[in-house]
Tab-separated table of C-alpha atoms in Angstrom:
chain	number	residue	atom	x	y	z
W	431	UNK	CA	2.147	-17.915	-10.323
W	432	UNK	CA	4.111	-15.177	-11.349
W	433	UNK	CA	1.265	-11.997	-9.790
W	434	UNK	CA	0.804	-9.255	-11.963
W	435	UNK	CA	-0.103	-6.024	-9.889
W	436	UNK	CA	-1.329	-2.651	-10.956
W	437	UNK	CA	0.975	-0.739	-7.882
W	438	UNK	CA	-0.552	2.496	-8.908
W	439	UNK	CA	-3.475	1.412	-7.879
W	440	UNK	CA	-2.285	-0.204	-5.117
W	441	UNK	CA	-0.648	3.788	-4.841
W	442	UNK	CA	-3.511	5.485	-4.979
W	443	UNK	CA	-5.580	3.783	-2.999
W	444	UNK	CA	-2.337	4.007	-0.154
W	445	UNK	CA	-2.522	7.687	-0.451
W	446	UNK	CA	-6.061	8.630	-0.962
W	447	UNK	CA	-6.609	6.974	2.417
W	448	UNK	CA	-3.936	9.217	4.747
W	449	UNK	CA	-4.692	12.380	6.550
W	450	UNK	CA	-1.946	14.922	5.982
W	451	UNK	CA	-0.770	14.550	9.179
W	452	UNK	CA	-0.444	11.062	8.903
W	453	UNK	CA	2.989	9.044	8.767
W	454	UNK	CA	4.853	7.387	5.965
W	455	UNK	CA	5.537	4.868	8.559
W	456	UNK	CA	1.183	4.314	8.505
W	457	UNK	CA	1.504	4.321	4.629
W	458	UNK	CA	4.568	1.479	4.336
W	459	UNK	CA	2.118	-0.351	6.455
W	460	UNK	CA	-0.692	0.054	4.194
W	461	UNK	CA	1.305	-0.996	1.624
W	462	UNK	CA	2.664	-4.060	3.175
W	463	UNK	CA	-1.070	-5.703	3.662
W	464	UNK	CA	-2.245	-4.400	0.171
W	465	UNK	CA	0.879	-6.252	-0.968
W	466	UNK	CA	0.202	-9.522	1.805
W	467	UNK	CA	-3.073	-10.020	1.339
W	468	UNK	CA	-2.742	-9.952	-2.692
W	469	UNK	CA	0.386	-12.769	-3.058
W	470	UNK	CA	-1.097	-14.966	-0.357
W	471	UNK	CA	-4.749	-14.616	-1.715
W	472	UNK	CA	-3.233	-15.897	-5.564
W	473	UNK	CA	-0.677	-18.303	-3.898
W	474	UNK	CA	0.983	-16.056	-6.133
W	475	UNK	CA	5.198	-17.600	-5.750
W	476	UNK	CA	6.841	-14.096	-7.344
W	477	UNK	CA	4.774	-11.244	-9.003
W	478	UNK	CA	6.161	-7.516	-10.221
W	479	UNK	CA	4.817	-4.116	-9.754
W	480	UNK	CA	3.929	-2.088	-12.517
W	481	UNK	CA	3.780	1.903	-12.458
W	482	UNK	CA	2.545	4.007	-15.072
W	483	UNK	CA	5.920	6.027	-15.860
W	484	UNK	CA	6.532	9.890	-17.777
W	485	UNK	CA	5.910	10.579	-21.642
W	486	UNK	CA	2.777	8.361	-21.737
W	487	UNK	CA	2.340	7.902	-25.713
W	488	UNK	CA	-1.803	8.325	-25.289
W	489	UNK	CA	-1.123	12.729	-25.579
W	490	UNK	CA	0.501	12.292	-28.447
W	491	UNK	CA	-2.334	10.767	-30.399
W	492	UNK	CA	-5.395	12.606	-28.830
W	493	UNK	CA	-3.800	15.642	-26.285
W	494	UNK	CA	-7.989	15.482	-24.318
W	495	UNK	CA	-7.002	11.562	-22.639
W	496	UNK	CA	-8.329	11.712	-19.734
W	497	UNK	CA	-8.644	14.847	-19.786
W	498	UNK	CA	-11.744	15.160	-16.898
W	499	UNK	CA	-9.591	13.058	-14.366
W	500	UNK	CA	-9.269	15.678	-11.667
W	501	UNK	CA	-5.345	16.634	-12.176
W	502	UNK	CA	-4.178	16.983	-8.731
W	503	UNK	CA	-3.296	13.884	-7.087
W	504	UNK	CA	-3.332	12.896	-3.501
W	505	UNK	CA	-0.886	13.806	-1.322
W	506	UNK	CA	0.835	10.830	-0.936
W	507	UNK	CA	1.575	9.215	-3.802
W	508	UNK	CA	4.202	10.036	-4.184
W	509	UNK	CA	5.745	8.242	-1.079
W	510	UNK	CA	4.212	6.072	-2.293
W	511	UNK	CA	5.887	5.340	-5.540
W	512	UNK	CA	8.425	5.313	-4.332
W	513	UNK	CA	8.188	3.152	-1.046
W	514	UNK	CA	6.968	-0.303	-4.269
W	515	UNK	CA	9.872	1.185	-5.815
W	516	UNK	CA	12.688	0.596	-3.276
W	517	UNK	CA	10.777	-1.777	-0.974
W	518	UNK	CA	8.638	-4.621	-4.194
W	519	UNK	CA	11.352	-3.535	-7.185
W	520	UNK	CA	8.465	-1.082	-8.896
W	521	UNK	CA	9.310	-1.445	-12.735
W	522	UNK	CA	7.940	2.334	-14.464
W	523	UNK	CA	6.733	2.015	-17.454
W	524	UNK	CA	7.718	4.824	-19.932
W	525	UNK	CA	6.182	6.243	-22.818
W	526	UNK	CA	3.051	3.904	-21.947
W	527	UNK	CA	0.673	3.301	-18.728
W	528	UNK	CA	1.648	0.474	-15.970
W	529	UNK	CA	-1.718	-1.672	-17.447
W	530	UNK	CA	0.081	-2.006	-20.935
W	531	UNK	CA	3.240	-4.132	-18.912
W	532	UNK	CA	0.204	-6.021	-16.984
W	533	UNK	CA	-1.250	-7.017	-19.817
W	534	UNK	CA	1.718	-7.019	-21.777
W	535	UNK	CA	3.591	-9.806	-19.686
W	536	UNK	CA	0.300	-12.013	-18.925
W	537	UNK	CA	0.540	-16.061	-20.136
W	538	UNK	CA	-0.546	-19.263	-19.039
W	539	UNK	CA	1.568	-18.893	-15.554
W	540	UNK	CA	0.454	-15.068	-14.778
W	541	UNK	CA	-2.314	-13.595	-12.672
W	542	UNK	CA	-3.257	-9.575	-13.421
W	543	UNK	CA	-4.130	-8.245	-9.711
W	544	UNK	CA	-5.691	-4.959	-10.910
W	545	UNK	CA	-9.244	-3.504	-9.654
W	546	UNK	CA	-8.827	-1.925	-13.467
W	547	UNK	CA	-11.992	-2.561	-16.008
W	548	UNK	CA	-10.160	-2.490	-18.476
W	549	UNK	CA	-8.250	-5.222	-18.430
W	550	UNK	CA	-10.484	-7.712	-18.915
W	551	UNK	CA	-9.254	-7.143	-22.475
W	552	UNK	CA	-6.184	-9.384	-21.608
W	553	UNK	CA	-6.027	-12.992	-21.668
W	554	UNK	CA	-6.438	-15.095	-19.240
W	555	UNK	CA	-5.842	-15.070	-15.252
W	556	UNK	CA	-7.116	-11.726	-13.095
W	557	UNK	CA	-7.924	-11.371	-9.528
W	558	UNK	CA	-9.957	-7.845	-8.522
W	559	UNK	CA	-7.605	-7.557	-5.138
W	560	UNK	CA	-10.695	-5.234	-4.087
W	561	UNK	CA	-13.899	-6.934	-4.660
W	562	UNK	CA	-11.346	-10.210	-3.679
W	563	UNK	CA	-12.714	-12.306	-6.726
W	564	UNK	CA	-10.913	-14.030	-8.681
W	565	UNK	CA	-11.226	-14.312	-13.421
W	566	UNK	CA	-10.711	-16.440	-16.341
W	567	UNK	CA	-11.054	-14.130	-19.175
W	568	UNK	CA	-11.220	-16.740	-22.201
W	569	UNK	CA	-10.154	-15.624	-26.096
W	570	UNK	CA	-13.055	-14.415	-26.613
W	571	UNK	CA	-14.709	-12.242	-23.870
W	572	UNK	CA	-11.739	-10.471	-24.102
W	573	UNK	CA	-12.173	-9.664	-28.100
W	574	UNK	CA	-15.485	-9.079	-26.709
W	575	UNK	CA	-14.639	-6.507	-24.144
W	576	UNK	CA	-12.248	-4.686	-26.396
W	577	UNK	CA	-14.926	-3.936	-28.889
W	578	UNK	CA	-17.460	-3.546	-26.179
W	579	UNK	CA	-14.880	-0.375	-24.956
W	580	UNK	CA	-14.280	0.542	-28.327
W	581	UNK	CA	-17.639	1.468	-29.391
W	582	UNK	CA	-19.153	2.746	-25.417
W	583	UNK	CA	-15.685	5.118	-24.474
W	584	UNK	CA	-15.406	5.275	-21.225
W	585	UNK	CA	-16.399	8.580	-19.287
W	586	UNK	CA	-13.618	8.804	-17.397
W	587	UNK	CA	-11.630	8.280	-20.079
């Protein structure tokens, strides 16, 4: 089983758990623990980690995309992403988001590992590593979730 892992969520969660006086060793430990847990719980034999790169095409279409979200990134997020890249060979999604690559690369033999509800628009196996819940999204459910999101929107975006 191939685990497709949302590296943005791992970086953000581990970085926000750090204090200003913490050290990089603690950050690395937290990332290693989260990755180990995901791989054990999904019984993955291989994995790919994705991070959002620069130049998201959505801003060209709608400049106010994610305008309501906080602008400041957690203090340790850059170091977390660097570590995911160096140690776990994270792939950067240039011109798009990590979520896009998770969805594009989902197959019958993979599992999306994320807490992002938007990814429930992608059929297949899913694992929410915070709630420790597995889901199997059917084609019908993915379409339903997509159209529901189109009609309701997202307050955080």
